[in-house]
Tab-separated table of C-alpha atoms and ligand atoms in Angstrom:
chain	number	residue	atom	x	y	z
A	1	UNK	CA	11.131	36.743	51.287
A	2	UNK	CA	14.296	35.872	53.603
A	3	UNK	CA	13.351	34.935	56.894
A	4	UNK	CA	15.970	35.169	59.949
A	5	UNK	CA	15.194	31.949	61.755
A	6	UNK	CA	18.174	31.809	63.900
A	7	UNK	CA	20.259	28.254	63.919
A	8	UNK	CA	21.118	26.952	67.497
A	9	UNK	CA	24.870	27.540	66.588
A	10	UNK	CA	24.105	31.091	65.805
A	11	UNK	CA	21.816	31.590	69.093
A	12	UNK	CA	24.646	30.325	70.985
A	13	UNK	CA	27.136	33.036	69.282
A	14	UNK	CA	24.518	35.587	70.235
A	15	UNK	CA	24.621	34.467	73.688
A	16	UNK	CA	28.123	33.821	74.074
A	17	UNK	CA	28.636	37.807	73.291
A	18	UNK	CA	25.635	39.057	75.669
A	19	UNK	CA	27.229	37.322	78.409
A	20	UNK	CA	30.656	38.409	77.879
A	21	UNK	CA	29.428	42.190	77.838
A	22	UNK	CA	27.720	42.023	80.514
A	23	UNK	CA	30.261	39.991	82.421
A	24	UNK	CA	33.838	41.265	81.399
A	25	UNK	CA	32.669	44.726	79.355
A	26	UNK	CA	29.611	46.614	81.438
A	27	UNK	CA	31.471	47.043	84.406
A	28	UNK	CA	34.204	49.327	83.547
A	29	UNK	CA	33.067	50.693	80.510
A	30	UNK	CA	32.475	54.010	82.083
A	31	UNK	CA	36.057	54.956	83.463
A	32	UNK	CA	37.499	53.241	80.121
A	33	UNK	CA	35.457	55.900	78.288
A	34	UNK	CA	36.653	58.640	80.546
A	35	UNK	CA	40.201	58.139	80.923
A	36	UNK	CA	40.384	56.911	76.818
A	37	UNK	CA	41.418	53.650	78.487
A	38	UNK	CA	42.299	50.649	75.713
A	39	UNK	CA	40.865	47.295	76.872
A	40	UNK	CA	43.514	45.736	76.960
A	41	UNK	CA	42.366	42.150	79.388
A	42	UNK	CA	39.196	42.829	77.692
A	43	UNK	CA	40.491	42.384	73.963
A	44	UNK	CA	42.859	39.668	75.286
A	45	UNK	CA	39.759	37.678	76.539
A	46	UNK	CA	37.633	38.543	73.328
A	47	UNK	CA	40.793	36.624	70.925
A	48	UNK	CA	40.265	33.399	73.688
A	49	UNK	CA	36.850	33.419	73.054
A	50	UNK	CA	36.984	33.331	69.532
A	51	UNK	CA	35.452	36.760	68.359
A	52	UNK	CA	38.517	38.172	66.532
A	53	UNK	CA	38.559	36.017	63.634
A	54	UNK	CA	34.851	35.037	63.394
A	55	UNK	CA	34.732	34.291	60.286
A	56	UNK	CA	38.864	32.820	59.142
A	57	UNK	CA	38.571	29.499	58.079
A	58	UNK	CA	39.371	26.428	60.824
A	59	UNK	CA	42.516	25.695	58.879
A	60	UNK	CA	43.828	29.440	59.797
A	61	UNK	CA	43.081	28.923	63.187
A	62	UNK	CA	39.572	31.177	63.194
A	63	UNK	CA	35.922	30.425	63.918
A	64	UNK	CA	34.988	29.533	60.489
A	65	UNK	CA	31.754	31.146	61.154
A	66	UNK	CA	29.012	32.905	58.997
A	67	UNK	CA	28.493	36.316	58.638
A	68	UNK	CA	25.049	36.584	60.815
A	69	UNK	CA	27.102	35.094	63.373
A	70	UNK	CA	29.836	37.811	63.600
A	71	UNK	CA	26.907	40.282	63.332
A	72	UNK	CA	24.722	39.306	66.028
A	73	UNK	CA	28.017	39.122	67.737
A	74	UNK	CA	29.460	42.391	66.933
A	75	UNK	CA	25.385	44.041	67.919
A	76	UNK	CA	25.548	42.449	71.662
A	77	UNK	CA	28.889	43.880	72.456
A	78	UNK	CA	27.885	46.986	70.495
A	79	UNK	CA	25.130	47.380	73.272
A	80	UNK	CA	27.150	48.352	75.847
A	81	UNK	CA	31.141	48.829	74.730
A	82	UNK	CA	31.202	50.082	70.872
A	83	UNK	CA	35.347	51.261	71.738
A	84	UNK	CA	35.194	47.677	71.893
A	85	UNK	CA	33.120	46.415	68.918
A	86	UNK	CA	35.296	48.931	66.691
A	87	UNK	CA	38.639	46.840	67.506
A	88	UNK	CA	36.607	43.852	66.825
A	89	UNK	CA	35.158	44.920	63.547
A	90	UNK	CA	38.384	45.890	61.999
A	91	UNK	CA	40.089	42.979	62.989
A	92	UNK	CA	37.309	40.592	61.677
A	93	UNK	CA	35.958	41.877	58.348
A	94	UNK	CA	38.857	44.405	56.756
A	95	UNK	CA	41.827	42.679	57.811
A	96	UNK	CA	41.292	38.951	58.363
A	97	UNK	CA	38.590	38.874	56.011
A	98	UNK	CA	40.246	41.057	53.326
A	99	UNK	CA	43.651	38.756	53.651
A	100	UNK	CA	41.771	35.234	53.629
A	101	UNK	CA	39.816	36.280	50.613
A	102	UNK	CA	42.741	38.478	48.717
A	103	UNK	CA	45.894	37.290	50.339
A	104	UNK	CA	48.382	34.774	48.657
A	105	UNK	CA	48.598	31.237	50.809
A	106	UNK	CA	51.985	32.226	52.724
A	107	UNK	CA	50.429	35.398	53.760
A	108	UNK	CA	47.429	33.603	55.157
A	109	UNK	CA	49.512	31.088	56.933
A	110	UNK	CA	51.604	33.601	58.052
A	111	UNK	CA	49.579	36.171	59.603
A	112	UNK	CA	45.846	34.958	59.894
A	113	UNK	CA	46.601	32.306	62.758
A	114	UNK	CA	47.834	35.258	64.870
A	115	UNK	CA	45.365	37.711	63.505
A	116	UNK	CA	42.353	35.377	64.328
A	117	UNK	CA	43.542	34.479	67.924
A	118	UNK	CA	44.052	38.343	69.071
A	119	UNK	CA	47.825	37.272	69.420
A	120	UNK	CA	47.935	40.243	67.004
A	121	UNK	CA	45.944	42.821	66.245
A	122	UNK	CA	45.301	44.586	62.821
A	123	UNK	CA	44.717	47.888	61.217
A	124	UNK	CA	43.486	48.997	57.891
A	125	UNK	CA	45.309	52.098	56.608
A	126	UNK	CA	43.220	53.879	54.163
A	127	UNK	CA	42.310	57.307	55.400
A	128	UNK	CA	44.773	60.180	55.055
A	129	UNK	CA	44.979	63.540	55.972
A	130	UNK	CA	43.433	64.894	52.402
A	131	UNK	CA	41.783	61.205	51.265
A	132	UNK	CA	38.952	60.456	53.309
A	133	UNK	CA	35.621	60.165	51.413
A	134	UNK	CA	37.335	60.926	48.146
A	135	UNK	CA	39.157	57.531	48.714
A	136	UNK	CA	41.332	57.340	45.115
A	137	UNK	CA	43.852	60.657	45.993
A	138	UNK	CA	46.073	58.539	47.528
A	139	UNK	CA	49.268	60.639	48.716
A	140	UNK	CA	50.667	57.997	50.390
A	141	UNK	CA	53.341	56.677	47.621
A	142	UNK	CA	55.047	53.209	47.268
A	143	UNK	CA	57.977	52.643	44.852
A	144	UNK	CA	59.193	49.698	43.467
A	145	UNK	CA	62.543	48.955	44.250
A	146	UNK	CA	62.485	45.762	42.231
A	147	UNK	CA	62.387	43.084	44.912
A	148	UNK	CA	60.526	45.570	47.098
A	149	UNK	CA	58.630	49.259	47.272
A	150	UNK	CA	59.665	51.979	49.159
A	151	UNK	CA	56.778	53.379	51.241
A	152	UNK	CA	56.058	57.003	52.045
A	153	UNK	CA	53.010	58.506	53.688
A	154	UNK	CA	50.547	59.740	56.443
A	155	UNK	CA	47.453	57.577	57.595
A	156	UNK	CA	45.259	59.127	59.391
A	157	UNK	CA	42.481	57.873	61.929
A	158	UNK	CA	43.345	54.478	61.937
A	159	UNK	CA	41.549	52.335	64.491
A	160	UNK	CA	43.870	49.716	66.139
A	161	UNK	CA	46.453	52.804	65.663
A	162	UNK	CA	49.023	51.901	68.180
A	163	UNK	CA	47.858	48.044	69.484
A	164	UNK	CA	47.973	46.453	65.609
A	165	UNK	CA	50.938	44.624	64.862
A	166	UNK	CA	49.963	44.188	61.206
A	167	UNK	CA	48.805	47.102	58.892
A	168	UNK	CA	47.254	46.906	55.925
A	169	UNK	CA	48.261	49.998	54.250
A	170	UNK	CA	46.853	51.063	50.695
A	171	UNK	CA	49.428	53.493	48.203
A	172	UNK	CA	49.656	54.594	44.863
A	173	UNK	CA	52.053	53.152	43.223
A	174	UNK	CA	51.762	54.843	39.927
A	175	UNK	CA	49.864	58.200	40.071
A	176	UNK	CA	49.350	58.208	35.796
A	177	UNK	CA	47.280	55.239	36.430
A	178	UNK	CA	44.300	56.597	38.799
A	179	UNK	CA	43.131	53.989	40.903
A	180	UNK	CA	44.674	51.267	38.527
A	181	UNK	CA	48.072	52.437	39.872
A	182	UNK	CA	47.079	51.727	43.958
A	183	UNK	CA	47.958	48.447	45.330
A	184	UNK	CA	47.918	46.941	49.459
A	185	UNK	CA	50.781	45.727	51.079
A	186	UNK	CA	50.679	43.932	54.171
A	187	UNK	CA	53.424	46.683	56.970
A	188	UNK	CA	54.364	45.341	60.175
A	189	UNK	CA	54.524	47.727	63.016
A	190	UNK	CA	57.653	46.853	64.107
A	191	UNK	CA	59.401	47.759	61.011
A	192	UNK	CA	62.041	50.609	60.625
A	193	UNK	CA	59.968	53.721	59.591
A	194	UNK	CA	56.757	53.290	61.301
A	195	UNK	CA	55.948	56.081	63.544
A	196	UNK	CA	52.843	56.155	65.514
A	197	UNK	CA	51.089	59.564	66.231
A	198	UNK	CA	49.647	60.681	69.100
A	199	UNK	CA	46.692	59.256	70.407
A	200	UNK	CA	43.136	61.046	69.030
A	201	UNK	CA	41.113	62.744	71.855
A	202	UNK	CA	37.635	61.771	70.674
A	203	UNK	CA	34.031	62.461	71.370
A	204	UNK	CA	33.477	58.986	70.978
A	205	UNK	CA	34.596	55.449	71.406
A	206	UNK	CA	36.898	56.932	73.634
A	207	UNK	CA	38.640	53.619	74.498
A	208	UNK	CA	39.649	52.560	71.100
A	209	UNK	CA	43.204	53.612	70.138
A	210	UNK	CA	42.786	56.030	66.870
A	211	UNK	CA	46.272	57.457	65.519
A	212	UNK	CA	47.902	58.815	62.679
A	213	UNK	CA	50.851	56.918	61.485
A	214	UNK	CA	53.688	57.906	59.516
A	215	UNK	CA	55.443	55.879	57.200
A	216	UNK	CA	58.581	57.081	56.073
A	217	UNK	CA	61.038	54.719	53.958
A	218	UNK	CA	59.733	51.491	54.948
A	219	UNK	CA	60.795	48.884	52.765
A	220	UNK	CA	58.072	46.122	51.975
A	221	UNK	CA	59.112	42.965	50.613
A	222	UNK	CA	57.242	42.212	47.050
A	223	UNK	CA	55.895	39.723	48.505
A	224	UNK	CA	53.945	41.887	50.986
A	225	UNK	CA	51.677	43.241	47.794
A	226	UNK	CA	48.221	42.193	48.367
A	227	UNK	CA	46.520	40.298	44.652
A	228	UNK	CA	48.192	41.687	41.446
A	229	UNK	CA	49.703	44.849	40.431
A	230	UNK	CA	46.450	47.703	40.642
A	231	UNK	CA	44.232	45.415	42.694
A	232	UNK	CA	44.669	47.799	45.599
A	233	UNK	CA	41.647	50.392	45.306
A	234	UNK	CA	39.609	47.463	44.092
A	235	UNK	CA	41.061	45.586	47.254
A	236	UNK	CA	39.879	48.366	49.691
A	237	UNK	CA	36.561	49.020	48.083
A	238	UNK	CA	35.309	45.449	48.303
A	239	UNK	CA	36.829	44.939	51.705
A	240	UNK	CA	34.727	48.050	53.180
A	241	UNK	CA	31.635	46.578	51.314
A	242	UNK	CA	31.968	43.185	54.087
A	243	UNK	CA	33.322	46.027	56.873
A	244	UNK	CA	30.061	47.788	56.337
A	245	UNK	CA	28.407	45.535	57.348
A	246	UNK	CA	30.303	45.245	60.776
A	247	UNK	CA	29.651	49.208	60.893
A	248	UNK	CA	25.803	48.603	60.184
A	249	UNK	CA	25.831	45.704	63.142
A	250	UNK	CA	27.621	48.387	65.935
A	251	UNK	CA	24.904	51.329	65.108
A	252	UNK	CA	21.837	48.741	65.338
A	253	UNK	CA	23.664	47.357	68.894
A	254	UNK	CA	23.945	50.815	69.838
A	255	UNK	CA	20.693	51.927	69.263
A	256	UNK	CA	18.994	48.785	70.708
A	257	UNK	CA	21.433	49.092	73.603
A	258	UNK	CA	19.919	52.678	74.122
A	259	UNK	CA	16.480	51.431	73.434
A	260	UNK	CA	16.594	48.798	76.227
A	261	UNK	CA	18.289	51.006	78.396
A	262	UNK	CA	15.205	53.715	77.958
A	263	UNK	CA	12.336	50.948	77.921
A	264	UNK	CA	13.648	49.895	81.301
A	265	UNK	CA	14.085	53.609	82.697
A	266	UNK	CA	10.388	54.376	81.447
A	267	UNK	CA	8.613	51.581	82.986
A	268	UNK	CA	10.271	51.784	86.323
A	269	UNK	CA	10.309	55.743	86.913
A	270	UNK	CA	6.913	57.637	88.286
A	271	UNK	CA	5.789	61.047	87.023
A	272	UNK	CA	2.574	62.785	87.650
A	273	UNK	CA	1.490	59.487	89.826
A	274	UNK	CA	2.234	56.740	86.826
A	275	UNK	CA	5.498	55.495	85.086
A	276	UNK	CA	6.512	57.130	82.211
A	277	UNK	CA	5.941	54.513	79.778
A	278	UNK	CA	2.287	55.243	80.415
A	279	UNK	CA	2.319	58.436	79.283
A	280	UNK	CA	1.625	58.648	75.576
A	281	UNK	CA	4.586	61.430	75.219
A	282	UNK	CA	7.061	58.185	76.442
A	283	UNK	CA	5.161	55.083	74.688
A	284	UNK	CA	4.845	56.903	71.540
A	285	UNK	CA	9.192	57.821	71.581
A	286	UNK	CA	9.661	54.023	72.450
A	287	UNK	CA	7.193	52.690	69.728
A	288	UNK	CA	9.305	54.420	67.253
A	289	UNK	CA	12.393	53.350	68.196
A	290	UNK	CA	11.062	50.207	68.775
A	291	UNK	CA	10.170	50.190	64.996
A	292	UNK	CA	13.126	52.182	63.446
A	293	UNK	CA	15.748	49.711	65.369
A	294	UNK	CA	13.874	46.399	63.589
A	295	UNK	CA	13.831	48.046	60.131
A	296	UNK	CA	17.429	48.373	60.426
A	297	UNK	CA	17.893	44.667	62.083
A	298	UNK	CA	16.160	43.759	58.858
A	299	UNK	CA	18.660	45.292	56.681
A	300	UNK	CA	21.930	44.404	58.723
A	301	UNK	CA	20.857	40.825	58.786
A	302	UNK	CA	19.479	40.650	55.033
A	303	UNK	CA	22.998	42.479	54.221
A	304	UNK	CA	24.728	39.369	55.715
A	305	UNK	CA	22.033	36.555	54.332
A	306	UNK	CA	23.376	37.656	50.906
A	307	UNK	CA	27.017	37.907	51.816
A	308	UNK	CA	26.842	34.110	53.285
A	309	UNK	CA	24.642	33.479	49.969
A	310	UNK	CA	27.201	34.731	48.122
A	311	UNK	CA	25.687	37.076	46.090
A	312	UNK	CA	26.203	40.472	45.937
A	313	UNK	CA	25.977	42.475	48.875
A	314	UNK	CA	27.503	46.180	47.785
A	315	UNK	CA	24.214	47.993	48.049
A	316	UNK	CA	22.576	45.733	50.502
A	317	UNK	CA	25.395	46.836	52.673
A	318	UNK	CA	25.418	50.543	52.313
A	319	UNK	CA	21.686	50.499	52.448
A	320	UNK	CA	22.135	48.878	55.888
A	321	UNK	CA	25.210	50.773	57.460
A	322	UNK	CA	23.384	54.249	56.225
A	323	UNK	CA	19.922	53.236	58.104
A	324	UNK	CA	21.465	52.154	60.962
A	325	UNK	CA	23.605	54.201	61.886
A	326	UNK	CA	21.157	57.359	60.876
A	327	UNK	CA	18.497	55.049	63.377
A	328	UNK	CA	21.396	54.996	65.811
A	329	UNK	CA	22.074	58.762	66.190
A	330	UNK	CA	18.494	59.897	66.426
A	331	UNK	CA	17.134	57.135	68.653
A	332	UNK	CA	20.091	57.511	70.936
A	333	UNK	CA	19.260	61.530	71.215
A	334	UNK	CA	15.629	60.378	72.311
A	335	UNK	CA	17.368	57.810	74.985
A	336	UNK	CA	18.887	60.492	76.595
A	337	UNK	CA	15.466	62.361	76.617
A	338	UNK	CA	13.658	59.737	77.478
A	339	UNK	CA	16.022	59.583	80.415
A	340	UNK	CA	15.635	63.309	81.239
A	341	UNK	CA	18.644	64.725	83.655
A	342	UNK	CA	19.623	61.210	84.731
A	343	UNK	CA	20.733	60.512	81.024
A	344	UNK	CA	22.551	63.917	80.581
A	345	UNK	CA	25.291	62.085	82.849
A	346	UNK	CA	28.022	59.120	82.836
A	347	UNK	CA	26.464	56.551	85.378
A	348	UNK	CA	23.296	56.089	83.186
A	349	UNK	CA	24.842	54.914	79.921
A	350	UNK	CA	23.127	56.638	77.296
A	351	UNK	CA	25.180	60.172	76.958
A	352	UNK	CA	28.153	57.352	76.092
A	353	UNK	CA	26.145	55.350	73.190
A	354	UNK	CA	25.038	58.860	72.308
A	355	UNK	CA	28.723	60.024	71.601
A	356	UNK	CA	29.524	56.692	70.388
A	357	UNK	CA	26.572	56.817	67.584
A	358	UNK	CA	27.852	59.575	65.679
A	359	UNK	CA	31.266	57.804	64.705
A	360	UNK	CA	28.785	55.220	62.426
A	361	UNK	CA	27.772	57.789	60.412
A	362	UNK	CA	31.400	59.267	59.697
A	363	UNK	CA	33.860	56.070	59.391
A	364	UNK	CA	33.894	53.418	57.055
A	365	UNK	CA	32.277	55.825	54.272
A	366	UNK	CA	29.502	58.123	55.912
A	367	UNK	CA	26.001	58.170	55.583
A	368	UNK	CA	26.864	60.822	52.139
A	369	UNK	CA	29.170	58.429	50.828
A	370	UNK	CA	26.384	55.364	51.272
A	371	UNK	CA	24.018	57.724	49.689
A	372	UNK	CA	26.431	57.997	46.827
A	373	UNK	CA	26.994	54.238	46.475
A	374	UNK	CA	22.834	53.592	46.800
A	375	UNK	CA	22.121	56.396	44.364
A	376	UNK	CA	25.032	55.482	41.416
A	377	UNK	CA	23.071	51.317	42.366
A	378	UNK	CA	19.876	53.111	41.465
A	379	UNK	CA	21.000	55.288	38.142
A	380	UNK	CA	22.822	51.915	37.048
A	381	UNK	CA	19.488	50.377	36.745
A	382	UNK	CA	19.983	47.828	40.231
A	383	UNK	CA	16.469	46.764	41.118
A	384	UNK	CA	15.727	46.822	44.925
A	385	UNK	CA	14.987	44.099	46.367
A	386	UNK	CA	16.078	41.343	44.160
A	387	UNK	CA	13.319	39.488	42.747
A	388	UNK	CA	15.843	36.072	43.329
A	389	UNK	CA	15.062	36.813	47.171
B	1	CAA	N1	33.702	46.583	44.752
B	1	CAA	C1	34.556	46.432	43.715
B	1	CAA	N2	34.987	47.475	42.960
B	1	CAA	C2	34.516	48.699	43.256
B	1	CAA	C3	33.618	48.926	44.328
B	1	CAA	C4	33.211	47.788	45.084
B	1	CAA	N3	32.386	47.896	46.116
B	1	CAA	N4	33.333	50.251	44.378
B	1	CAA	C5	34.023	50.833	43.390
B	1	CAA	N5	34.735	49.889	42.706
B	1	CAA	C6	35.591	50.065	41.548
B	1	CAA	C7	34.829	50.656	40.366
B	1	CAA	O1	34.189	49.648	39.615
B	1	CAA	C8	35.928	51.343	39.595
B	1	CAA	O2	36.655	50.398	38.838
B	1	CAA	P1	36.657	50.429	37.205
B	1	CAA	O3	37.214	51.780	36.819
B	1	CAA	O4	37.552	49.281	36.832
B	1	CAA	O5	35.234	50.239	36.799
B	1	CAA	C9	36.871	51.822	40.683
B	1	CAA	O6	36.610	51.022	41.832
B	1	CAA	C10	36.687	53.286	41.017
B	1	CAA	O7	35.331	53.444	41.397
B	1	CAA	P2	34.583	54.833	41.333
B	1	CAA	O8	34.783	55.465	39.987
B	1	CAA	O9	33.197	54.608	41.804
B	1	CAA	O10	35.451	55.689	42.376
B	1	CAA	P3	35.171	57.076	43.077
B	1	CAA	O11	36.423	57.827	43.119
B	1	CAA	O12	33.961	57.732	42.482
B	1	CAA	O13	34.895	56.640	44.605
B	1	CAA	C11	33.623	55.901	46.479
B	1	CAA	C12	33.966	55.724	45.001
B	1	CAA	C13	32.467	54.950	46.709
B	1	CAA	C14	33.221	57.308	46.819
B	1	CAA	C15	34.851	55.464	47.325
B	1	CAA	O14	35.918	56.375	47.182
B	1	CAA	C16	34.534	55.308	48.792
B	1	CAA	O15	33.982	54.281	49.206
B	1	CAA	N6	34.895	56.308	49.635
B	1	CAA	C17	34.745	56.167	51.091
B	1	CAA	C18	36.012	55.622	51.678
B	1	CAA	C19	35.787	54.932	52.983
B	1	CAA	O16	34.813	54.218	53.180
B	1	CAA	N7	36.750	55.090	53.910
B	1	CAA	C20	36.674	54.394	55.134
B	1	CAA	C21	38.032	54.351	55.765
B	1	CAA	S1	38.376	52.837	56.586
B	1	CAA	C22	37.729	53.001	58.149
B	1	CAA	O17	36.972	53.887	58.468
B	1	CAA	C23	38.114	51.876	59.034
B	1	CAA	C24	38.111	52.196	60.479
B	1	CAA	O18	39.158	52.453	61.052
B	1	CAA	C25	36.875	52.041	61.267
């Protein structure tokens, strides 16, 4: 049995975040949303307090924290500002974490420093317009050249669209090959070829900047290849297994940010001469969540345990990610309920982290895809849960 007896350092993480969201993020959270506003101070102050690169090692100027850490981090700000929590998740576990544990030494030293300060920001370029769950038809081509590839493609929906100055971009690089002929190279924005697409009008995590982008010619040093010739599917698969678990940590802050929000409403508004929490119609809708929101803590935080264990997290971390964010949809409908015509609008909160749910059951493989992942675990024989636990 794995027991989640939080360390002082990891209390004062958890802190750290709540007061920075409610401090720098709560306040203008609502026009952000509206006017698809990036948070730009905000971001700036989230690199200075050292929640961009969580979890980079000292020596590459990050954090050097554990993975609880970054997750009880990333469910705080998730609470109230998920646009935010996004930026932050991308940055910390697909591109910092994917180049510290995959990059060669000169592109750690080169990038991670400014990666894990915020002085840059990140993007991981998987999605295209035709490869979304079906992750391997890679369209997006890169030819070698020799000393370098020529790169050729269309990314789609890529968080940290038009703010990252580094992309991590996956291509095939030999179509005869499957996914043993897609590799990663390390694009900087700045580079002749890279076109940014207009930003995506979303129902969600408004404030985040989503684009396509358009990479046409770009020449990328050999030395830009992410691990060995092929490693790049392998690369991106066992980068989104960590960056599920940053997914899994948003939907649990979102729905305990909605739960909060309608345990407070209930026990403070009056109906038929008592507050609504003491109606049985309310208690029983807050029980529920109440329970549903600590089954999925369990599995975002046992998801993590096993990552900082180092063992194998894979289905631990779909199993999480698919919970929570299916707990984070439904228990942010019955917020809004809960709420009645106040939570229908803006001011309240809930209508937002209602929108901003339904994006953790799409990105970062959806809810099907998790299913897929759990289900091929379970015909492969994978006992659940480990009897080593
Ligand atoms: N770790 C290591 N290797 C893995 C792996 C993992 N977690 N999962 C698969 N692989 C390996 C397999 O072992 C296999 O290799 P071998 O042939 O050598 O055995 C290879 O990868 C291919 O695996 P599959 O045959 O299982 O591939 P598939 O085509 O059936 O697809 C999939 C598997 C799970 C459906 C995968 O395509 C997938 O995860 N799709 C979803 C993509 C996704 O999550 N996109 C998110 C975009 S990024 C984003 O959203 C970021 C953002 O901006 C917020």
């Amino acid at each position: 049995m794995m027991h989640f007896q939080l360390t002082e350092e990891q209390r004062a993480v958890q802190e750290a975040a709540r007061d920075f969201t409610q401090r720098t993020l709560k306040p203008g959270v609502i026009d952000r949303d509206r006017e698809m506003r990036y948070p730009t101070t905000e971001v700036r102050e989230l690199g200075a307090l050292g929640f961009l690169g969580m979890m980079v090692g000292p020596e590459y100027g990050g954090g050097g924290m554990d993975t609880l850490s970054y997750v009880l981090a990333i469910e705080e700000i998730s609470k109230i500002d998920a646009s935010c929590s996004v930026i932050m998740s991308v940055n910390n576990s697909l591109v910092c974490w994917g180049l510290e544990t995959f990059g060669s030494e000169a592109q750690k030293e080169k990038y991670l420093p400014k990666l894990s300060t915020g002085e840059w920001i990140g993007a991981f370029c998987l999605s295209e317009p035709e490869a979304g769950s079906d992750a391997t038809s890679q369209r997006t081509t890169a030819i070698d050249h020799g000393d370098h590839y020529i790169l050729n493609g269309t990314k789609n929906w890529i968080t940290n669209g038009s703010t990252s100055k580094v992309h991590l971009v996956i291509a095939q690089t030999d179509a005869g090959k499957g996914h043993k002929g897609i590799n990663a190279f390390i694009v900087e924005a700045s580079q002749a070829g890279v076109e940014i697409g207009a930003k995506e009008d979303k129902l969600g995590i408004r404030a985040s900047d989503t684009h396509s982008i358009t990479y046409t010619d770009v020449h990328v040093p050999k030395e830009n290849r992410i691990g060995e010739d092929g490693f790049g599917f392998k690369f991106a698969m066992k980068t989104l297994s960590g960056g599920r678990i940053g997914i899994a940590a948003q939907a649990l802050g979102i729905a305990a940010g909605a739960y909060e929000l309608a345990l407070a409403y209930a026990q403070e508004r009056v109906a038929f001469g008592k507050p609504i929490m003491q109606h049985q119609a309310i208690s029983f809708k807050l029980a529920e969540m109440a329970t549903e929101i600590e089954a999925a803590r369990q599995l975002v935080y046992y998801a993590a345990a096993l990552k900082d264990r180092g063992q194998n997290y894979d289905l631990a971390g779909s199993m999480a990610k698919q919970y929570a964010a299916d707990t984070a949809m439904k228990q942010c409908v019955e917020a809004v309920q809960i709420h009645g015509g106040y939570g229908y609008v803006k001011e309240y909160h809930v209508e937002r982290l209602m929108r901003d749910a339904k994006i953790t059951q799409i990105y970062e493989g959806t809810s099907e895809i998790q299913k897929l992942v759990i289900s091929r675990a379970i015909l492969k024989g994978a006992l659940y849960p480990p009897a080593v636990l």
